[in-house]
mmCIF file of C-alpha atoms and ligand atoms in Angstrom:
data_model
loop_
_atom_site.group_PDB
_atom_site.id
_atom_site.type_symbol
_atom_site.label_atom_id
_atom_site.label_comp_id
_atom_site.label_asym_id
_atom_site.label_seq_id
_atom_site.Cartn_x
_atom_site.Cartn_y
_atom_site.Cartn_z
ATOM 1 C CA UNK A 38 0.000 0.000 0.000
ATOM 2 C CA UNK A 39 1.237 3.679 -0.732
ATOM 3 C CA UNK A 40 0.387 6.508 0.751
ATOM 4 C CA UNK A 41 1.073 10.458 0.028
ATOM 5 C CA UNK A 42 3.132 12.856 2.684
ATOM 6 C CA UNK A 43 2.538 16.742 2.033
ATOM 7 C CA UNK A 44 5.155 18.514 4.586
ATOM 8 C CA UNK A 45 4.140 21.559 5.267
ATOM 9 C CA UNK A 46 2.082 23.338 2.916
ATOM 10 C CA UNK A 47 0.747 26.075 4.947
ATOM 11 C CA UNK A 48 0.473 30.008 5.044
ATOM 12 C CA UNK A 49 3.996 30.979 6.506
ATOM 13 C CA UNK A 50 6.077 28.971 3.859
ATOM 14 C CA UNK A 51 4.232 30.074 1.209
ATOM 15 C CA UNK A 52 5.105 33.940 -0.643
ATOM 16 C CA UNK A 53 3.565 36.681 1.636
ATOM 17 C CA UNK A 54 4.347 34.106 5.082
ATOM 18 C CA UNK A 55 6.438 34.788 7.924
ATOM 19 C CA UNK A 56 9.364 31.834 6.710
ATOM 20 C CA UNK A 57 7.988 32.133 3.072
ATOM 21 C CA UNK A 58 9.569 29.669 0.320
ATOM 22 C CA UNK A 59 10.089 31.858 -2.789
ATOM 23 C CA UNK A 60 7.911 29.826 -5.261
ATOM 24 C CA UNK A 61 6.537 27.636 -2.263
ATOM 25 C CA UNK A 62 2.929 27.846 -3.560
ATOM 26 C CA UNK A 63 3.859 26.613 -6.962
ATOM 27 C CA UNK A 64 3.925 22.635 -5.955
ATOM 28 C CA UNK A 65 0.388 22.965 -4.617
ATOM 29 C CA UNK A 66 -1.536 22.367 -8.253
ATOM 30 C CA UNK A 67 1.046 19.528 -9.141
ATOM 31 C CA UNK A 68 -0.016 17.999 -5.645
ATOM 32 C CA UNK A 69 -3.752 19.185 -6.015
ATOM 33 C CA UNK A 70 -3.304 16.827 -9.414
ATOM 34 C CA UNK A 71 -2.049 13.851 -7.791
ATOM 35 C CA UNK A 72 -4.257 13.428 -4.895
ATOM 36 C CA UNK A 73 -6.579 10.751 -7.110
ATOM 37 C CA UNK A 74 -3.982 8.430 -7.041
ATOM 38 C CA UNK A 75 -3.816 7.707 -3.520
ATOM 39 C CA UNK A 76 -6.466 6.344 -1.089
ATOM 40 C CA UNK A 77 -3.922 7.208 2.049
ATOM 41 C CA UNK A 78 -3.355 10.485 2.504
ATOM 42 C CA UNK A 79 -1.594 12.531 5.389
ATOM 43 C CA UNK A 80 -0.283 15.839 5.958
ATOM 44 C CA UNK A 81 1.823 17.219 8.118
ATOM 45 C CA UNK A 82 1.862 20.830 10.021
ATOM 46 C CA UNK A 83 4.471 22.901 11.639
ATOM 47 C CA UNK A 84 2.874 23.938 15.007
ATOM 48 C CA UNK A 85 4.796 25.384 17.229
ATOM 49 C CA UNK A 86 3.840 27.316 20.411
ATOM 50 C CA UNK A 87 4.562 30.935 21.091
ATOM 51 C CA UNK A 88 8.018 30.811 22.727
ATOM 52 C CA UNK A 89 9.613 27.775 21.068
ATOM 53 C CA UNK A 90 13.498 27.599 21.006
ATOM 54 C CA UNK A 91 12.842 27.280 17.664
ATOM 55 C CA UNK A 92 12.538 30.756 17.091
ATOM 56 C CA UNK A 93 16.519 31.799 17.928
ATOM 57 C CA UNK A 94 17.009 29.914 14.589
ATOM 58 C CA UNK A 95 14.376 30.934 12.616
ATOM 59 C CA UNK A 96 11.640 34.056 12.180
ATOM 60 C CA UNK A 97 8.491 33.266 14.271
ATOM 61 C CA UNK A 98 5.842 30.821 12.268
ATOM 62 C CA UNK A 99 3.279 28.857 11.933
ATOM 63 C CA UNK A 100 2.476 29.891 15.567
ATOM 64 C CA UNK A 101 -0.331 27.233 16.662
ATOM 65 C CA UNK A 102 -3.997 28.326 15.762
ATOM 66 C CA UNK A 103 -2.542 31.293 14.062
ATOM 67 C CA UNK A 104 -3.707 31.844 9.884
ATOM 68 C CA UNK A 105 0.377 31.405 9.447
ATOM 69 C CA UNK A 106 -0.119 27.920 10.814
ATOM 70 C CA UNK A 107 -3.141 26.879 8.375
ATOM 71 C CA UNK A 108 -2.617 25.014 5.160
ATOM 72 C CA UNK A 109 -2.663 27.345 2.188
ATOM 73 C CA UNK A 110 -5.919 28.163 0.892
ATOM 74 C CA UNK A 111 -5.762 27.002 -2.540
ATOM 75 C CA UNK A 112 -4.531 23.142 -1.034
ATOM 76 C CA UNK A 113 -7.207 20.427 -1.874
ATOM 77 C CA UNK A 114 -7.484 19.584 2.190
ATOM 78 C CA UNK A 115 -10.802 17.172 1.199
ATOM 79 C CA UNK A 116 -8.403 14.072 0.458
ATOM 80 C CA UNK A 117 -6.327 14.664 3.585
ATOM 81 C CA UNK A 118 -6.845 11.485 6.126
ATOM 82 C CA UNK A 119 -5.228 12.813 8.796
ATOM 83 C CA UNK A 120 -2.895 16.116 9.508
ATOM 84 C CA UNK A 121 0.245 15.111 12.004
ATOM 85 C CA UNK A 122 1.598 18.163 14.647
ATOM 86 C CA UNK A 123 4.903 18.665 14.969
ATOM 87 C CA UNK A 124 7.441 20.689 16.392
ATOM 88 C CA UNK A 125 4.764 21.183 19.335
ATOM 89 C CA UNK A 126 7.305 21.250 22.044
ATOM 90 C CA UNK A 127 8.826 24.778 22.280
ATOM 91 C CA UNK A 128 12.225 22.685 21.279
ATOM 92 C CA UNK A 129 14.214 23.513 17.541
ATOM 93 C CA UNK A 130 12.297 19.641 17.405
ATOM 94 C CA UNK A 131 9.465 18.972 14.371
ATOM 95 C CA UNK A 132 11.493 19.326 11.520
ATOM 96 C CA UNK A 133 10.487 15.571 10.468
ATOM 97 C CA UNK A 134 6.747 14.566 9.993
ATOM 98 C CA UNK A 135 7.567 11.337 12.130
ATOM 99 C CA UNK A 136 8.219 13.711 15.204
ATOM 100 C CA UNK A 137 4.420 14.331 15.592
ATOM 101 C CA UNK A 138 3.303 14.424 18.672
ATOM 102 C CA UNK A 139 -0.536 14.346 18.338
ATOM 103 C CA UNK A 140 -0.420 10.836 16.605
ATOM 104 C CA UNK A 141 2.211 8.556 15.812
ATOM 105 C CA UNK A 142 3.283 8.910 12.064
ATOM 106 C CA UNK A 143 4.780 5.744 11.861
ATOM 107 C CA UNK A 144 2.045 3.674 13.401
ATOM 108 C CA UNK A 145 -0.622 5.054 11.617
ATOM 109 C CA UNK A 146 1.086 3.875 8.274
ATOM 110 C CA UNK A 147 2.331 1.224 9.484
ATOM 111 C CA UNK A 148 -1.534 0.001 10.651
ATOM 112 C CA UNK A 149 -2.588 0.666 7.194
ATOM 113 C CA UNK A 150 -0.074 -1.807 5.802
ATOM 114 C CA UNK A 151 1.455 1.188 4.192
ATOM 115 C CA UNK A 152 5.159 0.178 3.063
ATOM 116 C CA UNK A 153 5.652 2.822 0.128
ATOM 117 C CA UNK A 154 5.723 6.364 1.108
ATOM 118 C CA UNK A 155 5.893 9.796 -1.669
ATOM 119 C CA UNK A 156 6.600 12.718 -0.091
ATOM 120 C CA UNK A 157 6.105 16.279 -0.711
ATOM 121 C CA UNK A 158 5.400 19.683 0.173
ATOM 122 C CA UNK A 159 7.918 22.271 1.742
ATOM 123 C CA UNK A 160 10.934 23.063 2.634
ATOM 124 C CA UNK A 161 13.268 20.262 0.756
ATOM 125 C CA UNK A 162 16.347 20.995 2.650
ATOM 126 C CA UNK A 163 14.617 21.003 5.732
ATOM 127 C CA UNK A 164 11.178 19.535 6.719
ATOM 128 C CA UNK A 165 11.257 17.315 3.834
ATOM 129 C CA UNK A 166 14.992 16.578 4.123
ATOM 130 C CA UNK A 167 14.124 15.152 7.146
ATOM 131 C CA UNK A 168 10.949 13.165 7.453
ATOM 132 C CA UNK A 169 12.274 12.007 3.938
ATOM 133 C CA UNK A 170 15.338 10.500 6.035
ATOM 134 C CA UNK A 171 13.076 9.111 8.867
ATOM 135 C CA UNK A 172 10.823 7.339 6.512
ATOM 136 C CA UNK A 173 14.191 5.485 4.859
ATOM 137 C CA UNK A 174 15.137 4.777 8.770
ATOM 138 C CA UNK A 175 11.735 2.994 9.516
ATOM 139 C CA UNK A 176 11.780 1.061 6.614
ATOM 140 C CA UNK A 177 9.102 2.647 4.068
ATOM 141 C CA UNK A 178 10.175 2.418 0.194
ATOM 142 C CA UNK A 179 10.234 6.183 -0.114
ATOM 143 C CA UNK A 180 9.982 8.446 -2.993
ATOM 144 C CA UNK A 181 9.871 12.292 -2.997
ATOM 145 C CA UNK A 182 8.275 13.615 -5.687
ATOM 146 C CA UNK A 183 10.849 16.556 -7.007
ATOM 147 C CA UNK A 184 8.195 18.857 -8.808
ATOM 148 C CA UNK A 185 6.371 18.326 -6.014
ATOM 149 C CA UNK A 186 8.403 19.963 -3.768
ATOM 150 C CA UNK A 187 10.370 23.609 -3.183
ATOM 151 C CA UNK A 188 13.327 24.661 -0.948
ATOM 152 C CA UNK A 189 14.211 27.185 1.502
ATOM 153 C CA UNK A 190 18.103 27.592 -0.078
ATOM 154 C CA UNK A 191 19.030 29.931 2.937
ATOM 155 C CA UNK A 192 22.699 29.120 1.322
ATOM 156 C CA UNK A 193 22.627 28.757 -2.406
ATOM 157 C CA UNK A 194 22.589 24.758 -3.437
ATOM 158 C CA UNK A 195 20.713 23.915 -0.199
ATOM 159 C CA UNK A 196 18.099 22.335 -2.181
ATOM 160 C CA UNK A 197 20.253 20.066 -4.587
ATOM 161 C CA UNK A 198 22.302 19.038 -1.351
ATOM 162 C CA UNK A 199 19.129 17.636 0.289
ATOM 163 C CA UNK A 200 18.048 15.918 -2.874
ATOM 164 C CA UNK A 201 21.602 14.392 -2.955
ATOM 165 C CA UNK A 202 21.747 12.967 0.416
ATOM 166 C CA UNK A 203 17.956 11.960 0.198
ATOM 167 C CA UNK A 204 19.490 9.663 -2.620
ATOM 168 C CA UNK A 205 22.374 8.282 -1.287
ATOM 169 C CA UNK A 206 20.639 6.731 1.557
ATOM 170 C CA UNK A 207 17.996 5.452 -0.627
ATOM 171 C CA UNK A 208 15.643 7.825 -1.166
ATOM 172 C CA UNK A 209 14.265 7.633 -5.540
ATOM 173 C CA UNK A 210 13.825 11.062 -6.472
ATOM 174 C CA UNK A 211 10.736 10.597 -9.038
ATOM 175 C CA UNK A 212 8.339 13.151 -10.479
ATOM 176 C CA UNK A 213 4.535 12.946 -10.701
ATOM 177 C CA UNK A 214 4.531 12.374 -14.455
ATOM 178 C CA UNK A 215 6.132 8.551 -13.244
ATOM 179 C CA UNK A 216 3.230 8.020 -10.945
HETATM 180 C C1 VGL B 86 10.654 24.169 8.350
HETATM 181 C C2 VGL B 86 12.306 25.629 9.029
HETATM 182 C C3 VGL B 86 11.706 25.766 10.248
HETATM 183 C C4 VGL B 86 10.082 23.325 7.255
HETATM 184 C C5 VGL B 86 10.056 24.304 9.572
HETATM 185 O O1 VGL B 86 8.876 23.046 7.286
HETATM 186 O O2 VGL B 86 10.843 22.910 6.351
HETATM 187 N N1 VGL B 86 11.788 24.836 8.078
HETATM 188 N N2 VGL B 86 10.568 25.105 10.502
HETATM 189 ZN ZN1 ZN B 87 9.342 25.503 12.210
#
């Protein structure tokens, strides 16, 4: 069984948000597109609280219950099974979807007999980077769909770095033409 991952795709990473990917909102149609193709879908959020630690590193977002925090208007949210909190704890924690903390990622797909796992959404050197690396580490065939995702690149190449070490530990970077 296969499921679809979209990391991320709310207000704040997207152009006019508080951590805004340039271009973030792009990969919403091409995921919009794909959603008919899977019966398992699950999104993650970034949800942090007020004060997190997180914020030394990073400009304050997608602040808990805050329109930052909500998934980008123009998302198809319909098809979404179930939406997985993370980075919840006031830690720099959350940057992987299996860090949830409302419901166990792994668990859930692992109930569903879920063993193939195509992620997208925002940002590919970070939040993607790393649930992409946590789904290789728990044993789900993974794919991350590279039109269907968009980086942060706070240093040029960021993006093509995180692709690269997605694939060297066994990530196959695909597209959603192959799917
Ligand atoms: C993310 C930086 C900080 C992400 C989240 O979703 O990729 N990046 N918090
Ligand atoms: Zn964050």
């Amino acid at each position: 069984m296969k499921a679809l991952l979209i990391v991320d795709l709310q207000n704040d990473f997207c152009p006019g948000g508080a951590l805004a990917v340039k271009e973030g909102d792009k990969v919403i149609p091409v995921i919009n597109k794909i959603m008919d193709k899977f019966t398992i879908i699950v999104a993650s959020k970034d949800w942090h609280p007020d004060d997190s630690i997180h914020f030394v590193k990073w400009p304050k977002h997608c602040i808990r219950n805050t329109r930052g925090a909500e998934f980008h208007p123009d998302l198809n949210t319909k098809p979404i099974n179930k939406v997985f909190l993370k980075g919840t704890e006031g830690k720099d924690d959350g940057y992987s979807a299996f860090q949830a903390t409302n419901e166990n990622l792994e668990k859930y797909l692992k109930d569903r007999n879920v063993d193939e796992l195509y992620v997208t959404g925002l940002a590919t050197d970070y939040c993607v980077l790393q649930s992409a690396l946590d789904a290789v580490k728990k044993g789900f065939k993974t794919y991350v769909l590279t039109d269907g995702v968009m980086a942060v690149n706070v240093n040029e190449g960021d993006g093509a770095r995180a692709l690269q070490e997605m694939k060297e530990v066994g990530v196959a970077l695909t597209n959603t033409q192959s799917i």
